[in-house]
mmCIF file of C-alpha atoms in Angstrom:
data_model
loop_
_atom_site.group_PDB
_atom_site.id
_atom_site.type_symbol
_atom_site.label_atom_id
_atom_site.label_comp_id
_atom_site.label_asym_id
_atom_site.label_seq_id
_atom_site.Cartn_x
_atom_site.Cartn_y
_atom_site.Cartn_z
ATOM 1 C CA MET A 270 -22.107 10.334 -29.530
ATOM 2 C CA LYS A 271 -25.281 12.756 -28.789
ATOM 3 C CA GLY A 272 -27.659 12.059 -25.884
ATOM 4 C CA ASN A 273 -28.382 12.527 -22.162
ATOM 5 C CA VAL A 274 -26.412 11.419 -19.361
ATOM 6 C CA PHE A 275 -27.671 11.361 -15.706
ATOM 7 C CA ILE A 276 -25.043 11.137 -12.953
ATOM 8 C CA PHE A 277 -26.063 10.004 -9.532
ATOM 9 C CA GLY A 278 -23.125 11.669 -7.259
ATOM 10 C CA THR A 279 -21.148 14.824 -8.032
ATOM 11 C CA GLY A 280 -18.035 13.768 -6.003
ATOM 12 C CA LEU A 281 -14.727 13.384 -7.211
ATOM 13 C CA ILE A 282 -15.461 10.202 -9.662
ATOM 14 C CA GLY A 283 -18.940 11.400 -10.594
ATOM 15 C CA SER A 284 -17.624 15.052 -11.648
ATOM 16 C CA SER A 285 -14.564 13.873 -13.367
ATOM 17 C CA ILE A 286 -16.315 11.324 -15.469
ATOM 18 C CA GLY A 287 -18.862 14.418 -16.241
ATOM 19 C CA LEU A 288 -15.958 16.355 -17.552
ATOM 20 C CA ALA A 289 -14.521 13.432 -19.347
ATOM 21 C CA ILE A 290 -17.952 12.963 -21.245
ATOM 22 C CA LYS A 291 -18.293 16.560 -22.063
ATOM 23 C CA LYS A 292 -14.825 16.652 -23.466
ATOM 24 C CA ALA A 293 -15.584 13.930 -25.943
ATOM 25 C CA HIS A 294 -19.233 14.023 -26.636
ATOM 26 C CA ASP A 295 -22.056 16.503 -27.553
ATOM 27 C CA ALA A 296 -24.077 15.268 -24.282
ATOM 28 C CA SER A 297 -26.267 17.159 -21.928
ATOM 29 C CA ILE A 298 -25.480 15.975 -18.310
ATOM 30 C CA THR A 299 -28.068 16.055 -15.441
ATOM 31 C CA ALA A 300 -26.917 15.067 -11.959
ATOM 32 C CA TYR A 301 -28.407 14.538 -8.551
ATOM 33 C CA ASP A 302 -26.521 14.633 -5.236
ATOM 34 C CA THR A 303 -27.949 14.709 -1.609
ATOM 35 C CA ASN A 304 -25.083 17.102 -1.147
ATOM 36 C CA GLU A 305 -26.591 20.170 -2.710
ATOM 37 C CA GLU A 306 -23.349 22.047 -2.329
ATOM 38 C CA ASN A 307 -21.566 19.418 -4.437
ATOM 39 C CA SER A 308 -24.306 19.561 -7.148
ATOM 40 C CA ARG A 309 -23.984 23.644 -7.457
ATOM 41 C CA LEU A 310 -20.349 23.419 -7.538
ATOM 42 C CA ALA A 311 -19.947 20.811 -10.012
ATOM 43 C CA LYS A 312 -22.545 22.865 -12.340
ATOM 44 C CA SER A 313 -20.573 26.262 -11.730
ATOM 45 C CA LEU A 314 -17.227 24.397 -12.875
ATOM 46 C CA GLY A 315 -18.958 22.911 -16.132
ATOM 47 C CA MET A 316 -18.797 19.342 -14.971
ATOM 48 C CA ILE A 317 -22.592 18.860 -15.492
ATOM 49 C CA ASP A 318 -25.123 20.854 -17.206
ATOM 50 C CA HIS A 319 -28.417 20.688 -14.980
ATOM 51 C CA ILE A 320 -29.410 19.697 -11.495
ATOM 52 C CA SER A 321 -32.050 17.300 -11.429
ATOM 53 C CA THR A 322 -35.521 18.417 -9.850
ATOM 54 C CA ASP A 323 -37.526 15.446 -11.187
ATOM 55 C CA ILE A 324 -35.337 12.414 -11.018
ATOM 56 C CA GLU A 325 -37.981 10.154 -12.537
ATOM 57 C CA SER A 326 -38.559 12.275 -15.435
ATOM 58 C CA ASP A 327 -35.068 13.082 -16.067
ATOM 59 C CA LEU A 328 -34.138 8.995 -16.205
ATOM 60 C CA SER A 329 -36.582 8.421 -18.527
ATOM 61 C CA LYS A 330 -35.102 10.386 -21.027
ATOM 62 C CA SER A 331 -31.442 9.250 -20.360
ATOM 63 C CA ASP A 332 -29.242 7.117 -22.656
ATOM 64 C CA LEU A 333 -26.621 6.577 -19.977
ATOM 65 C CA ILE A 334 -27.077 6.614 -16.097
ATOM 66 C CA ILE A 335 -24.035 6.413 -13.989
ATOM 67 C CA LEU A 336 -24.302 5.439 -10.233
ATOM 68 C CA ALA A 337 -21.214 7.296 -8.963
ATOM 69 C CA THR A 338 -21.989 6.937 -5.303
ATOM 70 C CA PRO A 339 -20.251 4.715 -2.609
ATOM 71 C CA VAL A 340 -21.316 1.038 -3.071
ATOM 72 C CA ILE A 341 -24.032 0.907 -0.155
ATOM 73 C CA GLN A 342 -25.559 4.047 -1.224
ATOM 74 C CA ALA A 343 -25.677 2.960 -4.961
ATOM 75 C CA GLU A 344 -27.600 -0.319 -3.714
ATOM 76 C CA LYS A 345 -30.178 2.008 -1.914
ATOM 77 C CA ILE A 346 -30.425 4.033 -5.109
ATOM 78 C CA LEU A 347 -31.196 1.002 -7.138
ATOM 79 C CA ALA A 348 -33.811 -0.134 -4.755
ATOM 80 C CA SER A 349 -35.721 3.156 -5.433
ATOM 81 C CA LEU A 350 -35.604 2.866 -9.332
ATOM 82 C CA GLN A 351 -37.765 -0.297 -9.576
ATOM 83 C CA ASN A 352 -40.634 1.742 -11.193
ATOM 84 C CA ILE A 353 -38.797 3.999 -13.562
ATOM 85 C CA HIS A 354 -39.772 3.715 -17.283
ATOM 86 C CA TRP A 355 -36.179 3.663 -19.028
ATOM 87 C CA LYS A 356 -35.484 4.869 -22.477
ATOM 88 C CA ASP A 357 -34.956 2.327 -24.804
ATOM 89 C CA ASN A 358 -31.325 1.092 -25.313
ATOM 90 C CA ALA A 359 -30.515 3.071 -22.153
ATOM 91 C CA ILE A 360 -27.409 1.706 -20.341
ATOM 92 C CA MET A 361 -26.611 1.958 -16.584
ATOM 93 C CA THR A 362 -23.296 1.611 -15.002
ATOM 94 C CA ASP A 363 -21.605 2.249 -11.606
ATOM 95 C CA VAL A 364 -18.118 3.066 -10.456
ATOM 96 C CA GLY A 365 -18.118 0.881 -7.037
ATOM 97 C CA SER A 366 -15.112 -0.892 -5.843
ATOM 98 C CA VAL A 367 -17.193 -4.177 -5.283
ATOM 99 C CA LYS A 368 -18.941 -5.817 -8.025
ATOM 100 C CA GLN A 369 -20.690 -8.801 -6.649
ATOM 101 C CA SER A 370 -22.942 -7.193 -4.235
ATOM 102 C CA ILE A 371 -24.128 -4.375 -6.869
ATOM 103 C CA VAL A 372 -24.936 -7.022 -9.597
ATOM 104 C CA LYS A 373 -26.974 -9.042 -7.043
ATOM 105 C CA LYS A 374 -28.779 -5.674 -6.265
ATOM 106 C CA VAL A 375 -29.456 -5.043 -9.821
ATOM 107 C CA GLN A 376 -30.987 -8.493 -10.208
ATOM 108 C CA GLN A 377 -33.294 -7.876 -7.470
ATOM 109 C CA THR A 378 -34.535 -4.428 -8.347
ATOM 110 C CA VAL A 379 -34.116 -3.085 -12.106
ATOM 111 C CA GLY A 380 -33.585 -6.610 -13.361
ATOM 112 C CA ASN A 381 -33.481 -6.813 -17.173
ATOM 113 C CA LYS A 382 -35.401 -3.597 -17.451
ATOM 114 C CA ILE A 383 -32.318 -1.735 -18.472
ATOM 115 C CA THR A 384 -28.765 -2.960 -19.489
ATOM 116 C CA PHE A 385 -26.502 -2.980 -16.484
ATOM 117 C CA ILE A 386 -22.707 -3.018 -16.804
ATOM 118 C CA GLY A 387 -20.492 -2.842 -13.857
ATOM 119 C CA GLY A 388 -17.687 -0.324 -13.815
ATOM 120 C CA HIS A 389 -14.704 0.341 -11.834
ATOM 121 C CA PRO A 390 -12.444 3.359 -12.677
ATOM 122 C CA MET A 391 -9.219 2.459 -10.620
ATOM 123 C CA ALA A 392 -8.129 5.852 -10.150
ATOM 124 C CA GLY A 393 -8.720 8.266 -7.318
ATOM 125 C CA SER A 394 -7.284 10.973 -5.197
ATOM 126 C CA HIS A 395 -7.042 11.572 -1.254
ATOM 127 C CA LYS A 396 -9.201 14.662 -2.046
ATOM 128 C CA SER A 397 -12.755 14.449 -2.471
ATOM 129 C CA GLY A 398 -15.812 16.159 -4.071
ATOM 130 C CA PRO A 399 -16.010 18.240 -7.245
ATOM 131 C CA ALA A 400 -13.337 20.583 -6.363
ATOM 132 C CA GLY A 401 -10.715 17.717 -6.722
ATOM 133 C CA ALA A 402 -12.017 16.386 -9.933
ATOM 134 C CA LYS A 403 -9.899 16.369 -13.118
ATOM 135 C CA VAL A 404 -10.747 15.475 -16.613
ATOM 136 C CA HIS A 405 -7.541 13.515 -16.741
ATOM 137 C CA LEU A 406 -8.171 11.965 -13.394
ATOM 138 C CA MET A 407 -8.541 8.312 -15.123
ATOM 139 C CA GLU A 408 -5.970 8.902 -17.910
ATOM 140 C CA ASN A 409 -4.016 5.678 -18.546
ATOM 141 C CA ALA A 410 -5.550 4.134 -15.347
ATOM 142 C CA PHE A 411 -7.537 0.854 -15.796
ATOM 143 C CA TYR A 412 -11.272 0.938 -15.950
ATOM 144 C CA VAL A 413 -12.657 -2.401 -15.263
ATOM 145 C CA LEU A 414 -16.153 -3.373 -16.854
ATOM 146 C CA THR A 415 -18.046 -6.517 -15.583
ATOM 147 C CA PRO A 416 -20.586 -7.270 -17.829
ATOM 148 C CA SER A 417 -22.913 -10.219 -17.189
ATOM 149 C CA PRO A 418 -22.839 -13.059 -19.917
ATOM 150 C CA ASP A 419 -25.987 -11.922 -21.546
ATOM 151 C CA ILE A 420 -24.774 -8.422 -22.240
ATOM 152 C CA PRO A 421 -24.022 -8.130 -25.923
ATOM 153 C CA LYS A 422 -20.739 -6.918 -26.942
ATOM 154 C CA GLU A 423 -22.067 -4.115 -28.584
ATOM 155 C CA LYS A 424 -23.328 -2.718 -25.475
ATOM 156 C CA VAL A 425 -19.949 -2.746 -23.669
ATOM 157 C CA ASP A 426 -18.437 -1.291 -26.918
ATOM 158 C CA GLU A 427 -21.124 1.622 -26.487
ATOM 159 C CA LEU A 428 -20.353 2.095 -22.945
ATOM 160 C CA ILE A 429 -16.617 2.339 -23.614
ATOM 161 C CA ARG A 430 -17.384 5.102 -26.421
ATOM 162 C CA TRP A 431 -19.274 7.071 -23.885
ATOM 163 C CA LEU A 432 -16.377 6.747 -21.373
ATOM 164 C CA SER A 433 -13.669 7.231 -24.115
ATOM 165 C CA GLY A 434 -12.948 10.817 -22.742
ATOM 166 C CA THR A 435 -11.346 9.399 -19.648
ATOM 167 C CA ASN A 436 -8.503 8.024 -21.637
ATOM 168 C CA ALA A 437 -8.506 4.959 -19.468
ATOM 169 C CA LYS A 438 -7.532 1.526 -20.447
ATOM 170 C CA PHE A 439 -10.601 -0.672 -20.303
ATOM 171 C CA VAL A 440 -10.576 -4.292 -19.193
ATOM 172 C CA THR A 441 -13.520 -6.887 -18.751
ATOM 173 C CA MET A 442 -13.719 -9.448 -15.967
ATOM 174 C CA THR A 443 -16.172 -11.282 -13.974
ATOM 175 C CA PRO A 444 -17.429 -9.685 -10.791
ATOM 176 C CA GLU A 445 -16.205 -12.581 -8.963
ATOM 177 C CA GLU A 446 -12.746 -12.018 -10.397
ATOM 178 C CA HIS A 447 -12.929 -8.251 -9.944
ATOM 179 C CA ASP A 448 -13.782 -8.380 -6.367
ATOM 180 C CA GLU A 449 -10.783 -10.947 -5.577
ATOM 181 C CA VAL A 450 -8.222 -8.664 -7.530
ATOM 182 C CA THR A 451 -9.252 -5.492 -5.883
ATOM 183 C CA GLY A 452 -9.414 -6.919 -2.660
ATOM 184 C CA VAL A 453 -5.720 -7.893 -3.006
ATOM 185 C CA ILE A 454 -4.304 -4.857 -4.427
ATOM 186 C CA SER A 455 -6.607 -2.126 -3.361
ATOM 187 C CA HIS A 456 -9.053 -2.866 -0.439
ATOM 188 C CA PHE A 457 -6.497 -4.647 1.739
ATOM 189 C CA PRO A 458 -3.699 -2.127 1.377
ATOM 190 C CA HIS A 459 -6.377 0.618 2.582
ATOM 191 C CA VAL A 460 -7.226 -1.669 5.878
ATOM 192 C CA ILE A 461 -3.375 -2.074 6.483
ATOM 193 C CA ALA A 462 -2.761 1.684 5.933
ATOM 194 C CA ALA A 463 -5.495 2.753 8.213
ATOM 195 C CA SER A 464 -4.310 -0.045 10.909
ATOM 196 C CA LEU A 465 -0.702 1.551 10.803
ATOM 197 C CA VAL A 466 -1.917 4.929 11.223
ATOM 198 C CA ARG A 467 -3.991 3.866 14.195
ATOM 199 C CA GLN A 468 -1.065 2.034 15.923
ATOM 200 C CA VAL A 469 1.143 5.323 15.437
ATOM 201 C CA GLU A 470 -1.563 7.341 16.935
ATOM 202 C CA GLN A 471 -1.444 5.154 19.977
ATOM 203 C CA LYS A 472 2.276 5.351 20.163
ATOM 204 C CA ASN A 473 2.131 9.069 19.763
ATOM 205 C CA GLN A 474 0.294 9.596 23.019
ATOM 206 C CA GLU A 475 3.629 8.106 24.490
ATOM 207 C CA SER A 476 6.107 10.475 22.588
ATOM 208 C CA ASP A 477 5.373 14.087 20.848
ATOM 209 C CA TYR A 478 8.372 13.084 18.497
ATOM 210 C CA ILE A 479 6.532 10.199 16.877
ATOM 211 C CA GLY A 480 4.231 12.858 14.962
ATOM 212 C CA ARG A 481 7.034 15.254 14.616
ATOM 213 C CA LEU A 482 9.496 13.159 13.047
ATOM 214 C CA ALA A 483 7.216 10.999 10.920
ATOM 215 C CA ALA A 484 8.364 11.633 7.296
ATOM 216 C CA GLY A 485 8.505 10.418 3.686
ATOM 217 C CA GLY A 486 8.335 6.669 4.251
ATOM 218 C CA PHE A 487 5.401 7.131 6.669
ATOM 219 C CA LYS A 488 3.724 9.516 4.341
ATOM 220 C CA ASP A 489 4.122 7.219 1.209
ATOM 221 C CA ILE A 490 2.785 3.993 2.989
ATOM 222 C CA THR A 491 -0.101 5.586 4.869
ATOM 223 C CA ARG A 492 -1.281 8.278 2.021
ATOM 224 C CA ILE A 493 -4.427 6.142 1.256
ATOM 225 C CA ALA A 494 -5.486 6.166 4.973
ATOM 226 C CA SER A 495 -6.641 9.821 4.100
ATOM 227 C CA SER A 496 -9.284 8.403 1.746
ATOM 228 C CA SER A 497 -13.155 8.790 2.573
ATOM 229 C CA PRO A 498 -14.105 6.938 5.682
ATOM 230 C CA SER A 499 -17.514 6.458 4.403
ATOM 231 C CA MET A 500 -16.390 4.855 1.213
ATOM 232 C CA TRP A 501 -14.051 2.646 2.919
ATOM 233 C CA ARG A 502 -16.746 1.680 5.416
ATOM 234 C CA ASP A 503 -18.867 0.484 2.558
ATOM 235 C CA ILE A 504 -16.134 -1.254 0.596
ATOM 236 C CA THR A 505 -15.075 -3.452 3.783
ATOM 237 C CA ILE A 506 -18.645 -4.307 4.257
ATOM 238 C CA SER A 507 -19.269 -5.150 0.644
ATOM 239 C CA ASN A 508 -16.174 -7.113 0.193
ATOM 240 C CA LYS A 509 -16.145 -8.661 3.494
ATOM 241 C CA LYS A 510 -15.482 -12.335 2.624
ATOM 242 C CA VAL A 511 -12.338 -11.435 0.597
ATOM 243 C CA LEU A 512 -10.921 -9.328 3.132
ATOM 244 C CA ILE A 513 -11.337 -11.796 6.114
ATOM 245 C CA GLU A 514 -9.268 -14.381 4.006
ATOM 246 C CA LEU A 515 -6.629 -11.792 3.118
ATOM 247 C CA LEU A 516 -6.454 -10.642 6.828
ATOM 248 C CA ASP A 517 -6.191 -14.262 7.996
ATOM 249 C CA GLY A 518 -3.239 -14.732 5.608
ATOM 250 C CA TRP A 519 -1.725 -11.375 6.795
ATOM 251 C CA ILE A 520 -1.738 -12.454 10.358
ATOM 252 C CA LYS A 521 0.069 -15.608 9.493
ATOM 253 C CA GLU A 522 2.668 -13.735 7.342
ATOM 254 C CA MET A 523 3.301 -11.456 10.435
ATOM 255 C CA GLY A 524 3.921 -14.423 12.458
ATOM 256 C CA VAL A 525 6.599 -15.587 9.867
ATOM 257 C CA VAL A 526 8.120 -12.008 10.046
ATOM 258 C CA LYS A 527 8.054 -12.153 13.824
ATOM 259 C CA GLU A 528 9.825 -15.362 13.985
ATOM 260 C CA LEU A 529 12.360 -14.117 11.486
ATOM 261 C CA ILE A 530 13.130 -11.167 13.922
ATOM 262 C CA GLU A 531 13.243 -13.230 17.014
ATOM 263 C CA SER A 532 15.839 -15.642 15.427
ATOM 264 C CA SER A 533 18.065 -12.941 14.156
ATOM 265 C CA ASN A 534 19.028 -14.983 11.258
ATOM 266 C CA HIS A 535 20.792 -12.385 9.109
ATOM 267 C CA GLN A 536 20.413 -14.433 5.918
ATOM 268 C CA GLU A 537 16.773 -15.292 6.219
ATOM 269 C CA ILE A 538 15.907 -11.638 7.137
ATOM 270 C CA TYR A 539 17.867 -10.381 4.130
ATOM 271 C CA ASP A 540 16.124 -13.222 1.743
ATOM 272 C CA TYR A 541 12.763 -11.928 3.027
ATOM 273 C CA PHE A 542 13.287 -8.156 2.284
ATOM 274 C CA SER A 543 15.119 -9.172 -0.912
ATOM 275 C CA GLY A 544 12.152 -11.169 -2.178
ATOM 276 C CA ALA A 545 9.812 -8.551 -1.419
ATOM 277 C CA LYS A 546 12.157 -5.949 -3.259
ATOM 278 C CA ARG A 547 12.428 -8.094 -6.304
ATOM 279 C CA PHE A 548 8.911 -8.610 -6.661
ATOM 280 C CA ARG A 549 7.859 -5.010 -5.920
ATOM 281 C CA ASP A 550 10.455 -3.715 -8.610
ATOM 282 C CA THR A 551 8.908 -6.069 -11.249
#
């Protein structure tokens, strides 16, 4: 495919998608980032071709626009794009981890002036910025698309072709289903990982050995707590309803675990861990 691509944000995801598009297509990629150092680095590494100096003009020539920023920032960008004259048949997508809020913002701003298809590449790294970007970052990872019912299948297929260089596995679902599923398997685990680290931090004040002896198991279960704080601030706020429901369930589950430990019932404790192992192994 040939055409012009505009990317808002040259962080880990935006730069990786830029690399993937350049690998698969004869496309000219222009980008804008409030972090000018990121933009310059992405250009020097060949992830983008141009740094935008006239956003409105560049957008009006673009066939594909990608909002590769944290969720709340993407919503702010949308609010500033209401008067853009879009190219005929242009597609806009995002990469955010929450879909209902961005779809609502699209309806309030650009509306039906451009085809918007929500997107979420379910891949990442504890690293950030273009320095951590990789052309194969999303390879074999699920890439969720959340088109509204009025979006023609041909436009979804066109977006998938644009993103084919990611070698991701594309699936489609509604924004509501996406937010529920990612809340369970992604957002909630990040909250738990961060809370575990904060608890250990408090205990570390009581003994220096805690920080010194923390090893593989602790690293594995808390690795994701090293992700971008600003990104996870936005995600927790945007998917608040789902997370509160999950946290209420978690508090009840911890009550069950506490009762099991207090009872010292060997069989019930064994069954609890055995059930978790069995489901995790599948």
